[in-house]
Amino acid sequence: MDINTLTIDGARALVESREVSARALAEAHYAEIESRDETIGSYLTLTKERALAQAERIDCLAEKGDPLPPLAGVPVGIKDVLMTRGERTTAGSRFLEKFVAPYDATSVEKLEAAGAVCLGKLNCDEFAMGSSNENSAFYPVRNPRDTTRVPGGSSGGSAAAVAAGFAVATLGSDTGGSIRQPAAFCGVVGLLPTYGRVSRYGLIAFASSLDHVGPVTRTVKDAATLLEVIAGRDPMDSTSADVPVEKYSAACGRDVKGLRIGIPKEYFGEGLDPEIRQAVEQCIDGLRNAGCEIVSVSLPHTEYAIPVYYIVATAEASANLARFDGVRYTTRSPKAKTLADMYRLSRDEGFGAEVKRRILLGTYALSAGYYDAYYRKAQQVRTLLTRDFQNVFTTVDAVVTPVSPTVAFKLGEKANDPVSMYLSDIYTVTANLAGVPGISLPCGNNHEGLPIGIQILGKHFDESTVIQLAHAMEQQL
Ligand code: GLN
């Protein structure tokens, strides 16, 4: 058994045939984590008791020859923004360092009900704010492909763990690219479901109208399988949609001949690394050879996506993070003598620099006198961005773009330049603003051997076509 390349089907087959027990599989992963995660930093908390208890339940079923659920014995990791009952859940923040979640996120509950074994909680940027994982209050994550480089963010731990052999699959969250960009930087697959497709119940909110929960995996089929498990209407999340969940894994292997693919010219402009452009174009040629019709399209409001995202996301964050006040959930400043001090000092000591920057930006954008100029305007432009996608999707089935303008950068390279960090989200934030689904998958390496990602975006609730195309691309590579 090679832990580094194990897929969901592979892991499940081992457990089902009783070649390897679920317990042994979990223990083998812990052994890898204990020997190598010190240099990567992907986990914040290991949940061994919980994992081994679940593994034993699965082994009992397997011994009796009972039918096994779809993720039986599959070792997974959970981004630490998702609540896990009875386990520490920090959101990468000092503020929640000691917070123990009182309930499970719906996505976590569904994974475990499907037989998955949750190994632990994965490192991330504080409250999922960042693109490099350097904003974790605890320690940065390093890219397993080159440990001098970042794994991307904010689901850096989720992507690094899959790339390093510390979990077969993980859950991440994506508000502006946080599943897709780290997947691209670490050479794995990241899936952004349609807004509403997967419940956000138990996801610590960053920007509620942009937040999505989704899988990070080694293969497209694995991402499809995980999505099947976690998708669906949840009465605990009023924004979760009552749209039938499809058998996404069945889209893998479906012929792509005749599909129309749009190539938006705005995603291939200035600032795109030429090696990435070349790799993405090569992949597009592959689709053409497979019988897809490739057409040039325009998403004309793309240039406004970054400013719109950083107004809407920070405005929502400033409201969502008001609940962290030193009274509930969080660590309270021991220096506080008055009520006002308690709020001020607790928030000052608890939040890191990037989170404070965003709360300030968001509060400003929502304040009287500026609301119309910034927040309302941003919402109006968001509508235009959404219409861009709706228009394009009347003529094509999906669009294909790069994931990020660069490959994984060095730790510290952008840490003191927030604007350049924000600009690197240029190709990913649009999908969140429009609420459409997307996937990021590896499409080659650059001259230094660093992974390059390609992105496919689809129509609302049409994850199947995205997966179908991604699977075809994966087979060609
Ligand atoms: N990098 C973006 C940000 O910093 C996206 C983060 C995310 O998707 N959670 O906001």
Tab-separated table of C-alpha atoms and ligand atoms in Angstrom:
chain	number	residue	atom	x	y	z
A	1	MET	CA	0.000	0.000	0.000
A	2	ASP	CA	1.415	3.384	-1.020
A	3	ILE	CA	-0.106	5.933	1.307
A	4	ASN	CA	0.902	8.812	-0.960
A	5	THR	CA	-1.188	7.722	-3.906
A	6	LEU	CA	-4.102	5.992	-2.225
A	7	THR	CA	-7.514	7.018	-3.578
A	8	ILE	CA	-10.921	6.777	-1.911
A	9	ASP	CA	-11.871	3.688	-3.919
A	10	GLY	CA	-8.440	2.199	-3.226
A	11	ALA	CA	-8.652	2.782	0.520
A	12	ARG	CA	-12.198	1.477	0.718
A	13	ALA	CA	-11.301	-1.644	-1.268
A	14	LEU	CA	-8.456	-2.427	1.154
A	15	VAL	CA	-10.834	-2.156	4.089
A	16	GLU	CA	-13.661	-4.054	2.413
A	17	SER	CA	-11.423	-6.982	1.415
A	18	ARG	CA	-9.956	-6.821	4.927
A	19	GLU	CA	-6.483	-6.685	3.407
A	20	VAL	CA	-5.845	-3.709	5.684
A	21	SER	CA	-8.079	-2.804	8.606
A	22	ALA	CA	-9.498	0.704	8.940
A	23	ARG	CA	-7.566	0.927	12.164
A	24	ALA	CA	-4.266	-0.009	10.512
A	25	LEU	CA	-4.966	2.497	7.742
A	26	ALA	CA	-5.560	5.273	10.256
A	27	GLU	CA	-2.478	4.274	12.239
A	28	ALA	CA	-0.327	4.211	9.111
A	29	HIS	CA	-1.433	7.786	8.404
A	30	TYR	CA	-0.695	8.889	11.941
A	31	ALA	CA	2.782	7.355	11.628
A	32	GLU	CA	3.408	9.469	8.516
A	33	ILE	CA	2.047	12.577	10.182
A	34	GLU	CA	4.164	12.020	13.270
A	35	SER	CA	7.325	11.474	11.286
A	36	ARG	CA	6.963	14.189	8.639
A	37	ASP	CA	4.337	16.794	9.516
A	38	GLU	CA	6.782	18.688	11.693
A	39	THR	CA	8.333	20.106	8.512
A	40	ILE	CA	4.977	20.666	6.727
A	41	GLY	CA	2.725	21.889	9.553
A	42	SER	CA	-0.539	20.743	7.996
A	43	TYR	CA	-2.325	19.597	11.174
A	44	LEU	CA	-3.232	21.741	14.180
A	45	THR	CA	-4.959	18.992	16.174
A	46	LEU	CA	-5.014	15.204	15.870
A	47	THR	CA	-8.298	13.569	16.860
A	48	LYS	CA	-6.979	10.073	17.470
A	49	GLU	CA	-9.558	8.775	19.884
A	50	ARG	CA	-12.384	9.775	17.618
A	51	ALA	CA	-10.621	8.363	14.562
A	52	LEU	CA	-9.781	5.003	16.099
A	53	ALA	CA	-13.279	4.563	17.533
A	54	GLN	CA	-14.735	5.172	14.082
A	55	ALA	CA	-12.161	2.844	12.471
A	56	GLU	CA	-13.169	0.098	14.865
A	57	ARG	CA	-16.844	0.545	14.001
A	58	ILE	CA	-15.960	0.128	10.332
A	59	ASP	CA	-13.775	-2.909	11.010
A	60	CYS	CA	-16.666	-4.529	12.882
A	61	LEU	CA	-18.942	-4.040	9.879
A	62	ALA	CA	-16.257	-5.396	7.551
A	63	GLU	CA	-15.692	-8.465	9.740
A	64	LYS	CA	-19.381	-9.270	9.752
A	65	GLY	CA	-19.431	-8.874	5.982
A	66	ASP	CA	-22.063	-6.125	6.260
A	67	PRO	CA	-22.384	-3.729	3.321
A	68	LEU	CA	-19.971	-0.829	3.836
A	69	PRO	CA	-20.845	2.838	3.400
A	70	PRO	CA	-19.189	4.794	0.537
A	71	LEU	CA	-16.256	6.196	2.538
A	72	ALA	CA	-15.734	3.210	4.828
A	73	GLY	CA	-12.398	3.534	6.573
A	74	VAL	CA	-11.163	6.387	4.371
A	75	PRO	CA	-8.795	8.618	6.387
A	76	VAL	CA	-9.732	12.275	5.983
A	77	GLY	CA	-8.721	15.621	7.483
A	78	ILE	CA	-10.960	18.588	8.248
A	79	LYS	CA	-10.048	22.254	7.828
A	80	ASP	CA	-10.117	23.819	11.255
A	81	VAL	CA	-12.922	26.214	10.337
A	82	LEU	CA	-15.415	23.328	10.497
A	83	MET	CA	-16.874	22.397	13.862
A	84	THR	CA	-16.079	18.963	15.249
A	85	ARG	CA	-18.022	18.106	18.367
A	86	GLY	CA	-15.876	17.710	21.456
A	87	GLU	CA	-12.716	18.659	19.561
A	88	ARG	CA	-10.731	21.858	19.554
A	89	THR	CA	-11.769	24.052	16.615
A	90	THR	CA	-9.582	27.144	16.231
A	91	ALA	CA	-10.142	28.657	12.758
A	92	GLY	CA	-6.380	29.216	12.847
A	93	SER	CA	-6.907	31.934	15.440
A	94	ARG	CA	-5.322	32.605	18.816
A	95	PHE	CA	-8.774	33.784	19.858
A	96	LEU	CA	-10.221	30.264	19.563
A	97	GLU	CA	-7.115	28.463	20.755
A	98	LYS	CA	-9.060	26.740	23.521
A	99	PHE	CA	-12.482	26.568	21.897
A	100	VAL	CA	-14.086	23.124	21.889
A	101	ALA	CA	-16.939	22.802	19.415
A	102	PRO	CA	-20.331	21.821	20.863
A	103	TYR	CA	-21.622	20.227	17.629
A	104	ASP	CA	-20.510	18.845	14.287
A	105	ALA	CA	-20.682	20.749	11.025
A	106	THR	CA	-23.190	19.061	8.713
A	107	SER	CA	-20.428	18.257	6.200
A	108	VAL	CA	-18.376	16.543	8.915
A	109	GLU	CA	-21.405	14.650	10.187
A	110	LYS	CA	-22.152	13.423	6.662
A	111	LEU	CA	-18.561	12.323	6.094
A	112	GLU	CA	-18.531	10.294	9.272
A	113	ALA	CA	-21.975	8.851	8.598
A	114	ALA	CA	-20.514	7.655	5.287
A	115	GLY	CA	-17.753	5.855	7.172
A	116	ALA	CA	-14.857	8.316	6.856
A	117	VAL	CA	-12.247	8.388	9.621
A	118	CYS	CA	-11.431	11.974	10.673
A	119	LEU	CA	-7.744	12.078	11.561
A	120	GLY	CA	-7.620	15.667	12.739
A	121	LYS	CA	-8.034	19.381	12.138
A	122	LEU	CA	-6.061	21.131	9.454
A	123	ASN	CA	-4.113	24.353	9.598
A	124	CYS	CA	-5.409	27.384	7.702
A	125	ASP	CA	-5.154	31.149	7.518
A	126	GLU	CA	-6.847	32.797	10.474
A	127	PHE	CA	-10.630	32.761	9.845
A	128	ALA	CA	-9.750	31.633	6.294
A	129	MET	CA	-8.376	35.067	5.420
A	130	GLY	CA	-5.345	34.714	3.212
A	131	SER	CA	-3.792	33.091	0.171
A	132	SER	CA	-0.612	31.602	1.634
A	133	ASN	CA	-1.449	30.077	5.018
A	134	GLU	CA	1.054	32.496	6.570
A	135	ASN	CA	-1.830	34.104	8.487
A	136	SER	CA	-2.301	31.071	10.719
A	137	ALA	CA	-1.839	32.215	14.314
A	138	PHE	CA	0.006	28.982	15.105
A	139	TYR	CA	2.495	28.145	12.362
A	140	PRO	CA	2.622	28.425	8.589
A	141	VAL	CA	2.109	25.390	6.360
A	142	ARG	CA	4.899	24.530	3.935
A	143	ASN	CA	4.361	23.222	0.441
A	144	PRO	CA	5.222	19.499	0.321
A	145	ARG	CA	6.509	19.950	-3.238
A	146	ASP	CA	9.053	22.564	-2.081
A	147	THR	CA	9.191	23.411	1.608
A	148	THR	CA	10.625	26.893	0.985
A	149	ARG	CA	7.297	27.756	-0.657
A	150	VAL	CA	3.765	28.391	0.570
A	151	PRO	CA	1.043	25.769	-0.015
A	152	GLY	CA	-1.456	28.509	-0.889
A	153	GLY	CA	-4.369	29.479	1.288
A	154	SER	CA	-6.477	29.625	3.102
A	155	SER	CA	-7.006	25.817	3.000
A	156	GLY	CA	-3.220	25.307	2.930
A	157	GLY	CA	-3.303	22.464	5.445
A	158	SER	CA	-6.088	20.702	3.510
A	159	ALA	CA	-4.083	20.737	0.256
A	160	ALA	CA	-0.687	20.010	1.825
A	161	ALA	CA	-2.041	17.020	3.784
A	162	VAL	CA	-3.423	15.400	0.620
A	163	ALA	CA	-0.196	16.116	-1.295
A	164	ALA	CA	2.028	14.821	1.527
A	165	GLY	CA	0.196	11.553	2.252
A	166	PHE	CA	-1.322	12.719	5.557
A	167	ALA	CA	-4.948	12.032	4.478
A	168	VAL	CA	-6.583	10.470	1.444
A	169	ALA	CA	-8.931	13.442	1.145
A	170	THR	CA	-9.779	16.582	3.109
A	171	LEU	CA	-12.457	19.208	3.471
A	172	GLY	CA	-11.641	22.841	2.831
A	173	SER	CA	-13.593	26.065	2.524
A	174	ASP	CA	-13.515	28.508	-0.371
A	175	THR	CA	-14.635	32.132	-0.057
A	176	GLY	CA	-12.450	33.562	-2.816
A	177	GLY	CA	-10.302	30.669	-3.979
A	178	SER	CA	-9.239	28.956	-0.768
A	179	ILE	CA	-9.856	25.420	-2.039
A	180	ARG	CA	-8.795	25.878	-5.654
A	181	GLN	CA	-5.604	27.938	-5.268
A	182	PRO	CA	-3.938	25.722	-2.616
A	183	ALA	CA	-4.940	22.655	-4.671
A	184	ALA	CA	-3.157	24.238	-7.652
A	185	PHE	CA	-0.067	25.147	-5.587
A	186	CYS	CA	0.244	21.637	-4.114
A	187	GLY	CA	-0.631	19.640	-7.254
A	188	VAL	CA	-3.946	18.164	-6.074
A	189	VAL	CA	-7.644	18.519	-6.974
A	190	GLY	CA	-9.935	21.076	-5.302
A	191	LEU	CA	-13.680	21.354	-5.936
A	192	LEU	CA	-15.815	24.429	-5.328
A	193	PRO	CA	-19.484	23.370	-5.261
A	194	THR	CA	-22.251	25.777	-6.299
A	195	TYR	CA	-23.253	28.186	-3.537
A	196	GLY	CA	-25.991	26.352	-1.632
A	197	ARG	CA	-24.964	22.877	-2.788
A	198	VAL	CA	-23.201	21.979	0.481
A	199	SER	CA	-24.458	23.055	3.887
A	200	ARG	CA	-22.483	25.743	5.689
A	201	TYR	CA	-23.905	24.739	9.051
A	202	GLY	CA	-20.982	24.496	11.441
A	203	LEU	CA	-18.600	26.386	9.164
A	204	ILE	CA	-17.132	29.324	11.091
A	205	ALA	CA	-18.350	32.185	8.930
A	206	PHE	CA	-15.956	34.499	7.104
A	207	ALA	CA	-18.208	36.037	4.427
A	208	SER	CA	-21.531	34.219	4.437
A	209	SER	CA	-22.639	35.027	0.881
A	210	LEU	CA	-19.308	33.793	-0.516
A	211	ASP	CA	-18.383	30.850	1.751
A	212	HIS	CA	-18.480	27.311	0.322
A	213	VAL	CA	-17.415	23.963	1.809
A	214	GLY	CA	-15.780	21.511	-0.588
A	215	PRO	CA	-13.360	18.610	-1.068
A	216	VAL	CA	-9.608	18.469	-1.715
A	217	THR	CA	-8.492	15.141	-3.170
A	218	ARG	CA	-5.905	13.328	-5.305
A	219	THR	CA	-8.229	12.583	-8.211
A	220	VAL	CA	-11.285	14.106	-9.865
A	221	LYS	CA	-13.300	10.951	-9.156
A	222	ASP	CA	-12.485	11.249	-5.447
A	223	ALA	CA	-13.706	14.846	-5.445
A	224	ALA	CA	-16.928	13.690	-7.121
A	225	THR	CA	-17.403	10.910	-4.569
A	226	LEU	CA	-16.877	13.277	-1.628
A	227	LEU	CA	-19.278	15.805	-3.111
A	228	GLU	CA	-21.964	13.109	-3.421
A	229	VAL	CA	-21.631	12.513	0.303
A	230	ILE	CA	-21.601	16.098	1.581
A	231	ALA	CA	-24.059	17.744	-0.862
A	232	GLY	CA	-27.730	18.376	-0.277
A	233	ARG	CA	-30.349	20.480	1.410
A	234	ASP	CA	-29.878	20.962	5.134
A	235	PRO	CA	-32.649	22.467	7.275
A	236	MET	CA	-29.911	23.951	9.494
A	237	ASP	CA	-28.662	26.192	6.658
A	238	SER	CA	-31.384	28.314	5.079
A	239	THR	CA	-29.128	29.070	2.081
A	240	SER	CA	-28.617	25.401	1.268
A	241	ALA	CA	-30.541	24.577	-1.879
A	242	ASP	CA	-33.231	22.002	-2.416
A	243	VAL	CA	-31.810	20.834	-5.733
A	244	PRO	CA	-31.434	17.079	-6.356
A	245	VAL	CA	-27.923	15.755	-5.735
A	246	GLU	CA	-26.564	13.926	-8.746
A	247	LYS	CA	-24.335	10.868	-8.943
A	248	TYR	CA	-21.279	13.016	-9.675
A	249	SER	CA	-18.851	10.122	-9.903
A	250	ALA	CA	-20.883	8.800	-12.846
A	251	ALA	CA	-19.810	11.888	-14.814
A	252	CYS	CA	-16.230	10.578	-14.759
A	253	GLY	CA	-15.520	8.846	-18.042
A	254	ARG	CA	-18.498	10.359	-19.879
A	255	ASP	CA	-17.532	11.446	-23.414
A	256	VAL	CA	-16.845	15.170	-23.679
A	257	LYS	CA	-17.328	15.269	-27.465
A	258	GLY	CA	-19.571	18.122	-28.506
A	259	LEU	CA	-19.275	20.144	-25.311
A	260	ARG	CA	-18.738	23.859	-25.888
A	261	ILE	CA	-15.923	25.394	-23.871
A	262	GLY	CA	-15.484	29.149	-23.464
A	263	ILE	CA	-12.046	30.662	-23.038
A	264	PRO	CA	-12.527	34.082	-21.387
A	265	LYS	CA	-9.928	36.469	-22.742
A	266	GLU	CA	-9.861	38.479	-19.498
A	267	TYR	CA	-8.186	35.524	-17.732
A	268	PHE	CA	-5.206	35.378	-20.062
A	269	GLY	CA	-4.002	38.976	-19.878
A	270	GLU	CA	-1.125	40.784	-18.284
A	271	GLY	CA	0.486	39.268	-15.203
A	272	LEU	CA	-0.115	35.626	-16.157
A	273	ASP	CA	3.067	33.547	-15.893
A	274	PRO	CA	3.920	32.436	-19.484
A	275	GLU	CA	4.573	28.860	-18.384
A	276	ILE	CA	1.103	28.677	-16.844
A	277	ARG	CA	-0.433	30.120	-19.990
A	278	GLN	CA	1.337	27.482	-22.052
A	279	ALA	CA	0.299	24.580	-19.823
A	280	VAL	CA	-3.329	25.733	-19.742
A	281	GLU	CA	-3.422	26.258	-23.516
A	282	GLN	CA	-1.991	22.805	-24.064
A	283	CYS	CA	-4.732	21.343	-21.940
A	284	ILE	CA	-7.341	23.264	-23.922
A	285	ASP	CA	-5.859	21.789	-27.127
A	286	GLY	CA	-6.348	18.376	-25.559
A	287	LEU	CA	-10.051	19.114	-25.080
A	288	ARG	CA	-10.287	20.267	-28.700
A	289	ASN	CA	-8.728	16.981	-29.827
A	290	ALA	CA	-11.263	15.136	-27.710
A	291	GLY	CA	-14.051	16.767	-29.727
A	292	CYS	CA	-14.910	19.817	-27.616
A	293	GLU	CA	-15.740	23.006	-29.403
A	294	ILE	CA	-13.475	25.770	-28.095
A	295	VAL	CA	-14.739	29.346	-28.398
A	296	SER	CA	-13.359	32.654	-27.226
A	297	VAL	CA	-15.718	34.462	-24.821
A	298	SER	CA	-15.705	37.611	-22.711
A	299	LEU	CA	-16.552	38.184	-19.047
A	300	PRO	CA	-16.264	41.954	-19.353
A	301	HIS	CA	-16.530	42.945	-15.676
A	302	THR	CA	-13.678	40.698	-14.526
A	303	GLU	CA	-11.372	43.668	-13.912
A	304	TYR	CA	-13.628	44.775	-11.035
A	305	ALA	CA	-13.687	41.391	-9.321
A	306	ILE	CA	-10.841	41.996	-6.864
A	307	PRO	CA	-12.085	45.359	-5.545
A	308	VAL	CA	-15.670	44.055	-5.356
A	309	TYR	CA	-14.570	40.901	-3.539
A	310	TYR	CA	-12.429	42.771	-1.023
A	311	ILE	CA	-15.322	45.106	-0.207
A	312	VAL	CA	-18.080	42.477	0.060
A	313	ALA	CA	-15.891	39.919	1.868
A	314	THR	CA	-14.514	42.389	4.401
A	315	ALA	CA	-17.943	43.942	5.024
A	316	GLU	CA	-19.456	40.540	5.779
A	317	ALA	CA	-16.413	39.562	7.843
A	318	SER	CA	-16.680	42.689	9.974
A	319	ALA	CA	-20.250	41.722	10.856
A	320	ASN	CA	-19.572	37.983	11.304
A	321	LEU	CA	-16.566	38.523	13.534
A	322	ALA	CA	-18.407	40.861	15.887
A	323	ARG	CA	-19.436	37.772	17.875
A	324	PHE	CA	-15.856	37.211	19.014
A	325	ASP	CA	-15.891	39.541	21.956
A	326	GLY	CA	-14.222	37.932	24.944
A	327	VAL	CA	-17.610	36.945	26.378
A	328	ARG	CA	-18.499	33.867	24.354
A	329	TYR	CA	-16.285	31.240	22.674
A	330	THR	CA	-13.091	33.172	22.917
A	331	THR	CA	-10.151	33.845	25.165
A	332	ARG	CA	-10.728	36.884	27.397
A	333	SER	CA	-7.923	39.349	28.033
A	334	PRO	CA	-6.698	38.970	31.616
A	335	LYS	CA	-5.727	42.670	31.606
A	336	ALA	CA	-9.292	43.940	31.204
A	337	LYS	CA	-10.786	45.842	34.159
A	338	THR	CA	-13.936	47.328	32.599
A	339	LEU	CA	-16.502	45.996	30.136
A	340	ALA	CA	-15.246	48.244	27.332
A	341	ASP	CA	-11.673	47.130	28.062
A	342	MET	CA	-12.738	43.544	27.899
A	343	TYR	CA	-14.046	43.925	24.333
A	344	ARG	CA	-11.164	46.108	23.196
A	345	LEU	CA	-8.275	44.198	24.758
A	346	SER	CA	-9.683	40.741	24.034
A	347	ARG	CA	-10.135	41.602	20.366
A	348	ASP	CA	-6.776	43.326	20.217
A	349	GLU	CA	-4.954	40.340	21.695
A	350	GLY	CA	-7.067	37.660	20.014
A	351	PHE	CA	-7.084	38.717	16.345
A	352	GLY	CA	-4.025	38.725	14.094
A	353	ALA	CA	-2.974	41.619	11.848
A	354	GLU	CA	-4.756	40.481	8.670
A	355	VAL	CA	-8.044	39.880	10.472
A	356	LYS	CA	-7.871	43.341	12.042
A	357	ARG	CA	-7.106	44.882	8.662
A	358	ARG	CA	-10.213	43.243	7.199
A	359	ILE	CA	-12.485	44.205	10.083
A	360	LEU	CA	-11.336	47.805	9.682
A	361	LEU	CA	-11.813	47.780	5.905
A	362	GLY	CA	-15.239	46.162	6.206
A	363	THR	CA	-16.454	48.449	8.955
A	364	TYR	CA	-15.361	51.430	6.882
A	365	ALA	CA	-17.147	50.161	3.765
A	366	LEU	CA	-20.380	49.750	5.768
A	367	SER	CA	-20.235	52.997	7.692
A	368	ALA	CA	-22.702	55.847	7.223
A	369	GLY	CA	-21.631	58.080	4.366
A	370	TYR	CA	-19.487	55.386	2.727
A	371	TYR	CA	-22.044	52.593	2.446
A	372	ASP	CA	-23.443	53.867	-0.844
A	373	ALA	CA	-20.062	54.622	-2.354
A	374	TYR	CA	-18.478	51.282	-1.464
A	375	TYR	CA	-20.782	48.542	-0.250
A	376	ARG	CA	-23.845	49.294	-2.368
A	377	LYS	CA	-21.702	49.954	-5.429
A	378	ALA	CA	-19.820	46.692	-4.887
A	379	GLN	CA	-23.114	44.782	-4.680
A	380	GLN	CA	-24.261	46.373	-7.939
A	381	VAL	CA	-21.062	45.385	-9.703
A	382	ARG	CA	-21.371	41.897	-8.204
A	383	THR	CA	-24.688	41.602	-10.053
A	384	LEU	CA	-22.947	42.577	-13.296
A	385	LEU	CA	-20.262	39.960	-12.703
A	386	THR	CA	-22.955	37.334	-12.128
A	387	ARG	CA	-24.710	38.382	-15.340
A	388	ASP	CA	-21.413	38.013	-17.228
A	389	PHE	CA	-21.449	34.335	-16.301
A	390	GLN	CA	-25.159	33.924	-17.043
A	391	ASN	CA	-24.631	35.426	-20.507
A	392	VAL	CA	-21.624	33.281	-21.306
A	393	PHE	CA	-23.420	30.146	-20.136
A	394	THR	CA	-26.177	30.688	-22.695
A	395	THR	CA	-23.590	29.796	-25.354
A	396	VAL	CA	-21.060	27.486	-23.652
A	397	ASP	CA	-21.220	24.551	-21.215
A	398	ALA	CA	-18.182	25.582	-19.158
A	399	VAL	CA	-15.273	27.999	-19.144
A	400	VAL	CA	-11.616	27.116	-18.699
A	401	THR	CA	-9.031	29.415	-17.108
A	402	PRO	CA	-5.820	29.348	-15.072
A	403	VAL	CA	-6.277	29.106	-11.270
A	404	SER	CA	-3.601	31.555	-10.236
A	405	PRO	CA	-1.326	33.915	-12.166
A	406	THR	CA	1.764	32.319	-10.572
A	407	VAL	CA	2.938	29.015	-9.149
A	408	ALA	CA	3.514	28.679	-5.382
A	409	PHE	CA	5.584	31.600	-4.155
A	410	LYS	CA	8.249	31.641	-1.438
A	411	LEU	CA	7.307	31.955	2.227
A	412	GLY	CA	7.596	35.607	3.179
A	413	GLU	CA	7.621	36.797	-0.446
A	414	LYS	CA	4.257	38.594	-0.249
A	415	ALA	CA	3.714	38.583	3.494
A	416	ASN	CA	4.291	42.324	3.847
A	417	ASP	CA	2.417	43.341	0.741
A	418	PRO	CA	-1.310	42.691	1.249
A	419	VAL	CA	-2.299	44.263	-2.065
A	420	SER	CA	-0.069	41.972	-4.097
A	421	MET	CA	-1.422	39.029	-2.070
A	422	TYR	CA	-5.013	40.156	-2.832
A	423	LEU	CA	-4.248	40.533	-6.546
A	424	SER	CA	-3.169	36.900	-6.761
A	425	ASP	CA	-6.836	35.898	-6.219
A	426	ILE	CA	-7.816	37.436	-9.563
A	427	TYR	CA	-8.979	34.221	-11.305
A	428	THR	CA	-10.729	32.637	-8.344
A	429	VAL	CA	-12.878	35.292	-6.623
A	430	THR	CA	-15.242	35.633	-9.600
A	431	ALA	CA	-16.776	32.170	-9.085
A	432	ASN	CA	-17.609	33.007	-5.449
A	433	LEU	CA	-19.123	36.347	-6.403
A	434	ALA	CA	-21.325	34.622	-9.007
A	435	GLY	CA	-21.922	31.488	-6.892
A	436	VAL	CA	-20.990	29.119	-9.739
A	437	PRO	CA	-19.179	25.787	-9.263
A	438	GLY	CA	-15.590	25.135	-10.268
A	439	ILE	CA	-12.695	22.766	-9.998
A	440	SER	CA	-8.943	23.135	-9.924
A	441	LEU	CA	-6.806	20.277	-11.117
A	442	PRO	CA	-3.122	19.818	-11.896
A	443	CYS	CA	-2.160	20.403	-15.551
A	444	GLY	CA	1.602	20.061	-15.497
A	445	ASN	CA	4.709	21.418	-13.819
A	446	ASN	CA	6.856	24.447	-14.521
A	447	HIS	CA	10.605	24.304	-15.238
A	448	GLU	CA	11.317	24.032	-11.501
A	449	GLY	CA	8.931	21.098	-11.132
A	450	LEU	CA	6.273	23.182	-9.352
A	451	PRO	CA	2.643	22.263	-10.024
A	452	ILE	CA	0.411	24.322	-12.318
A	453	GLY	CA	-3.377	24.275	-11.925
A	454	ILE	CA	-6.186	24.658	-14.426
A	455	GLN	CA	-9.700	25.789	-13.512
A	456	ILE	CA	-13.047	24.764	-15.007
A	457	LEU	CA	-16.126	26.809	-14.068
A	458	GLY	CA	-19.674	25.683	-14.790
A	459	LYS	CA	-23.323	26.679	-14.595
A	460	HIS	CA	-25.109	26.884	-11.265
A	461	PHE	CA	-25.717	23.356	-9.938
A	462	ASP	CA	-24.004	21.791	-12.940
A	463	GLU	CA	-21.083	20.243	-11.070
A	464	SER	CA	-21.526	17.147	-13.273
A	465	THR	CA	-20.278	18.861	-16.441
A	466	VAL	CA	-17.352	20.404	-14.541
A	467	ILE	CA	-16.409	16.954	-13.223
A	468	GLN	CA	-16.901	15.310	-16.612
A	469	LEU	CA	-14.485	17.770	-18.250
A	470	ALA	CA	-11.995	17.643	-15.387
A	471	HIS	CA	-11.921	13.870	-15.512
A	472	ALA	CA	-11.291	13.933	-19.270
A	473	MET	CA	-8.400	16.367	-18.750
A	474	GLU	CA	-6.955	14.273	-15.968
A	475	GLN	CA	-6.969	11.197	-18.218
A	476	GLN	CA	-5.112	13.086	-20.969
A	477	LEU	CA	-2.378	14.201	-18.596
B	1	GLN	N1	-7.450	34.624	-0.562
B	1	GLN	C1	-8.770	35.114	-0.398
B	1	GLN	C2	-8.851	35.974	0.838
B	1	GLN	O1	-7.854	36.170	1.438
B	1	GLN	C3	-9.729	33.966	-0.331
B	1	GLN	C4	-9.818	33.341	1.003
B	1	GLN	C5	-10.812	32.237	1.038
B	1	GLN	O2	-11.287	31.757	0.011
B	1	GLN	N2	-11.181	31.853	2.246
B	1	GLN	O3	-9.875	36.453	1.200
